[in-house]
mmCIF file of C-alpha atoms in Angstrom:
data_model
loop_
_atom_site.group_PDB
_atom_site.id
_atom_site.type_symbol
_atom_site.label_atom_id
_atom_site.label_comp_id
_atom_site.label_asym_id
_atom_site.label_seq_id
_atom_site.Cartn_x
_atom_site.Cartn_y
_atom_site.Cartn_z
ATOM 1 C CA UNK C 1 77.750 71.926 -5.666
ATOM 2 C CA UNK C 2 74.083 73.292 -5.549
ATOM 3 C CA UNK C 3 71.570 70.753 -4.564
ATOM 4 C CA UNK C 4 71.339 67.304 -3.804
ATOM 5 C CA UNK C 5 68.232 65.335 -4.886
ATOM 6 C CA UNK C 6 66.401 62.214 -3.156
ATOM 7 C CA UNK C 7 64.769 59.632 -5.058
ATOM 8 C CA UNK C 8 63.500 56.021 -4.150
ATOM 9 C CA UNK C 9 61.443 56.017 -1.249
ATOM 10 C CA UNK C 10 57.898 54.321 -0.697
ATOM 11 C CA UNK C 11 55.834 52.120 1.243
ATOM 12 C CA UNK C 12 56.838 48.454 1.591
ATOM 13 C CA UNK C 13 56.375 45.751 4.248
ATOM 14 C CA UNK C 14 58.501 44.261 7.143
ATOM 15 C CA UNK C 15 61.664 42.520 5.737
ATOM 16 C CA UNK C 16 61.511 44.173 2.551
ATOM 17 C CA UNK C 17 64.190 45.803 0.953
ATOM 18 C CA UNK C 18 64.425 49.553 -1.114
ATOM 19 C CA UNK C 19 67.190 51.511 -2.437
ATOM 20 C CA UNK C 20 67.581 55.261 -1.994
ATOM 21 C CA UNK C 21 69.593 57.396 -4.804
ATOM 22 C CA UNK C 22 71.096 60.812 -4.023
ATOM 23 C CA UNK C 23 72.233 63.018 -7.104
ATOM 24 C CA UNK C 24 74.602 65.918 -6.283
ATOM 25 C CA UNK C 25 74.709 68.591 -9.257
ATOM 26 C CA UNK C 26 77.774 69.618 -10.230
ATOM 27 C CA UNK C 27 81.004 68.217 -9.540
ATOM 28 C CA UNK C 28 82.113 66.614 -5.999
ATOM 29 C CA UNK C 29 85.792 67.280 -6.489
ATOM 30 C CA UNK C 30 84.762 69.685 -3.578
ATOM 31 C CA UNK C 31 82.995 67.238 -1.488
ATOM 32 C CA UNK C 32 84.413 65.599 1.643
ATOM 33 C CA UNK C 33 81.425 63.105 2.466
ATOM 34 C CA UNK C 34 77.769 62.259 1.638
ATOM 35 C CA UNK C 35 75.204 60.646 4.315
ATOM 36 C CA UNK C 36 71.946 59.898 5.032
ATOM 37 C CA UNK C 37 70.027 61.288 7.646
ATOM 38 C CA UNK C 38 66.379 59.949 9.011
ATOM 39 C CA UNK C 39 63.348 61.607 11.138
ATOM 40 C CA UNK C 40 60.622 59.900 12.458
ATOM 41 C CA UNK C 41 57.677 61.983 13.708
ATOM 42 C CA UNK C 42 58.558 63.466 17.771
ATOM 43 C CA UNK C 43 62.135 62.293 17.039
ATOM 44 C CA UNK C 44 65.141 64.128 16.523
ATOM 45 C CA UNK C 45 66.901 63.909 13.262
ATOM 46 C CA UNK C 46 69.554 61.277 13.156
ATOM 47 C CA UNK C 47 72.569 60.290 11.120
ATOM 48 C CA UNK C 48 71.892 56.465 9.344
ATOM 49 C CA UNK C 49 74.958 56.316 7.079
ATOM 50 C CA UNK C 50 77.723 58.222 5.807
ATOM 51 C CA UNK C 51 80.668 57.886 3.115
ATOM 52 C CA UNK C 52 83.445 59.613 2.814
ATOM 53 C CA UNK C 53 84.756 61.246 -0.716
ATOM 54 C CA UNK C 54 88.100 62.645 0.363
ATOM 55 C CA UNK C 55 89.932 59.480 1.805
ATOM 56 C CA UNK C 56 88.041 56.218 2.456
ATOM 57 C CA UNK C 57 85.598 55.040 5.054
ATOM 58 C CA UNK C 58 82.161 54.489 5.785
ATOM 59 C CA UNK C 59 79.814 55.142 9.032
ATOM 60 C CA UNK C 60 76.827 53.568 10.402
ATOM 61 C CA UNK C 61 74.567 53.977 12.895
ATOM 62 C CA UNK C 62 74.246 50.749 15.167
ATOM 63 C CA UNK C 63 70.635 50.541 14.434
ATOM 64 C CA UNK C 64 71.117 50.130 10.899
ATOM 65 C CA UNK C 65 74.644 48.207 10.814
ATOM 66 C CA UNK C 66 74.298 44.603 9.004
ATOM 67 C CA UNK C 67 71.248 45.458 6.966
ATOM 68 C CA UNK C 68 71.880 48.917 5.212
ATOM 69 C CA UNK C 69 74.688 49.841 2.709
ATOM 70 C CA UNK C 70 76.218 52.898 1.485
ATOM 71 C CA UNK C 71 78.100 53.581 -1.949
ATOM 72 C CA UNK C 72 78.762 55.966 -4.335
ATOM 73 C CA UNK C 73 79.202 56.368 -8.016
ATOM 74 C CA UNK C 74 81.586 59.034 -8.835
ATOM 75 C CA UNK C 75 80.919 59.015 -12.318
ATOM 76 C CA UNK C 76 77.349 60.202 -11.769
ATOM 77 C CA UNK C 77 78.016 61.838 -8.277
ATOM 78 C CA UNK C 78 75.421 59.762 -6.634
ATOM 79 C CA UNK C 79 75.157 57.960 -3.735
ATOM 80 C CA UNK C 80 72.934 55.214 -2.708
ATOM 81 C CA UNK C 81 71.425 53.638 0.498
ATOM 82 C CA UNK C 82 70.618 49.882 0.253
ATOM 83 C CA UNK C 83 67.954 49.346 3.063
ATOM 84 C CA UNK C 84 67.359 45.386 3.783
ATOM 85 C CA UNK C 85 65.639 43.804 6.195
ATOM 86 C CA UNK C 86 63.213 46.694 6.816
ATOM 87 C CA UNK C 87 61.162 46.879 10.020
ATOM 88 C CA UNK C 88 58.081 49.613 11.112
ATOM 89 C CA UNK C 89 61.105 51.843 12.887
ATOM 90 C CA UNK C 90 63.068 52.259 10.330
ATOM 91 C CA UNK C 91 60.017 54.401 9.292
ATOM 92 C CA UNK C 92 61.072 57.897 8.496
ATOM 93 C CA UNK C 93 61.925 60.592 6.073
ATOM 94 C CA UNK C 94 65.307 60.231 4.630
ATOM 95 C CA UNK C 95 67.261 63.153 3.738
ATOM 96 C CA UNK C 96 70.317 63.492 1.607
ATOM 97 C CA UNK C 97 73.233 65.873 3.103
ATOM 98 C CA UNK C 98 76.413 67.037 1.623
ATOM 99 C CA UNK C 99 79.441 68.050 3.474
ATOM 100 C CA UNK C 100 82.180 70.345 1.721
ATOM 101 C CA UNK C 101 85.903 70.212 1.568
ATOM 102 C CA UNK C 102 87.228 71.996 4.850
ATOM 103 C CA UNK C 103 83.442 72.151 6.092
ATOM 104 C CA UNK C 104 82.375 71.047 9.802
ATOM 105 C CA UNK C 105 79.284 69.721 8.846
ATOM 106 C CA UNK C 106 76.523 69.124 6.346
ATOM 107 C CA UNK C 107 75.750 72.327 4.739
ATOM 108 C CA UNK C 108 73.484 71.085 1.286
ATOM 109 C CA UNK C 109 70.492 69.101 2.234
ATOM 110 C CA UNK C 110 67.623 67.316 -0.028
ATOM 111 C CA UNK C 111 64.134 67.906 0.313
ATOM 112 C CA UNK C 112 63.847 64.298 1.425
ATOM 113 C CA UNK C 113 62.303 61.063 0.624
ATOM 114 C CA UNK C 114 59.365 58.909 2.688
ATOM 115 C CA UNK C 115 60.074 55.593 3.483
ATOM 116 C CA UNK C 116 57.348 53.886 5.128
ATOM 117 C CA UNK C 117 57.562 50.279 6.490
ATOM 118 C CA UNK C 118 54.163 48.561 7.090
ATOM 119 C CA UNK C 119 52.224 45.574 6.921
#
């Protein structure tokens, strides 16, 4: 896989929903997992959610459980992050990342998409 490209960020009000998309170029045969991370000013980057391509399983950070949902569409090599009940603390740049089969970390990163939650 050469790259991943995010889309779908924007400015929303508290309580609104937003869906982010991440499309990976090439085949996902060699993809072990994909994930969404986020980083806000002055804070470290944190993982938000991940989904396995080898086997099954998803992960959510405690801060988004019950509000966010990660899913994948294999025919389009795309992963989505559905974000509901957005709060100002969710404001951040959201990054998509890909972990290759056999890899120990996420090695392919997107450029990021800004999500701003403000009234």
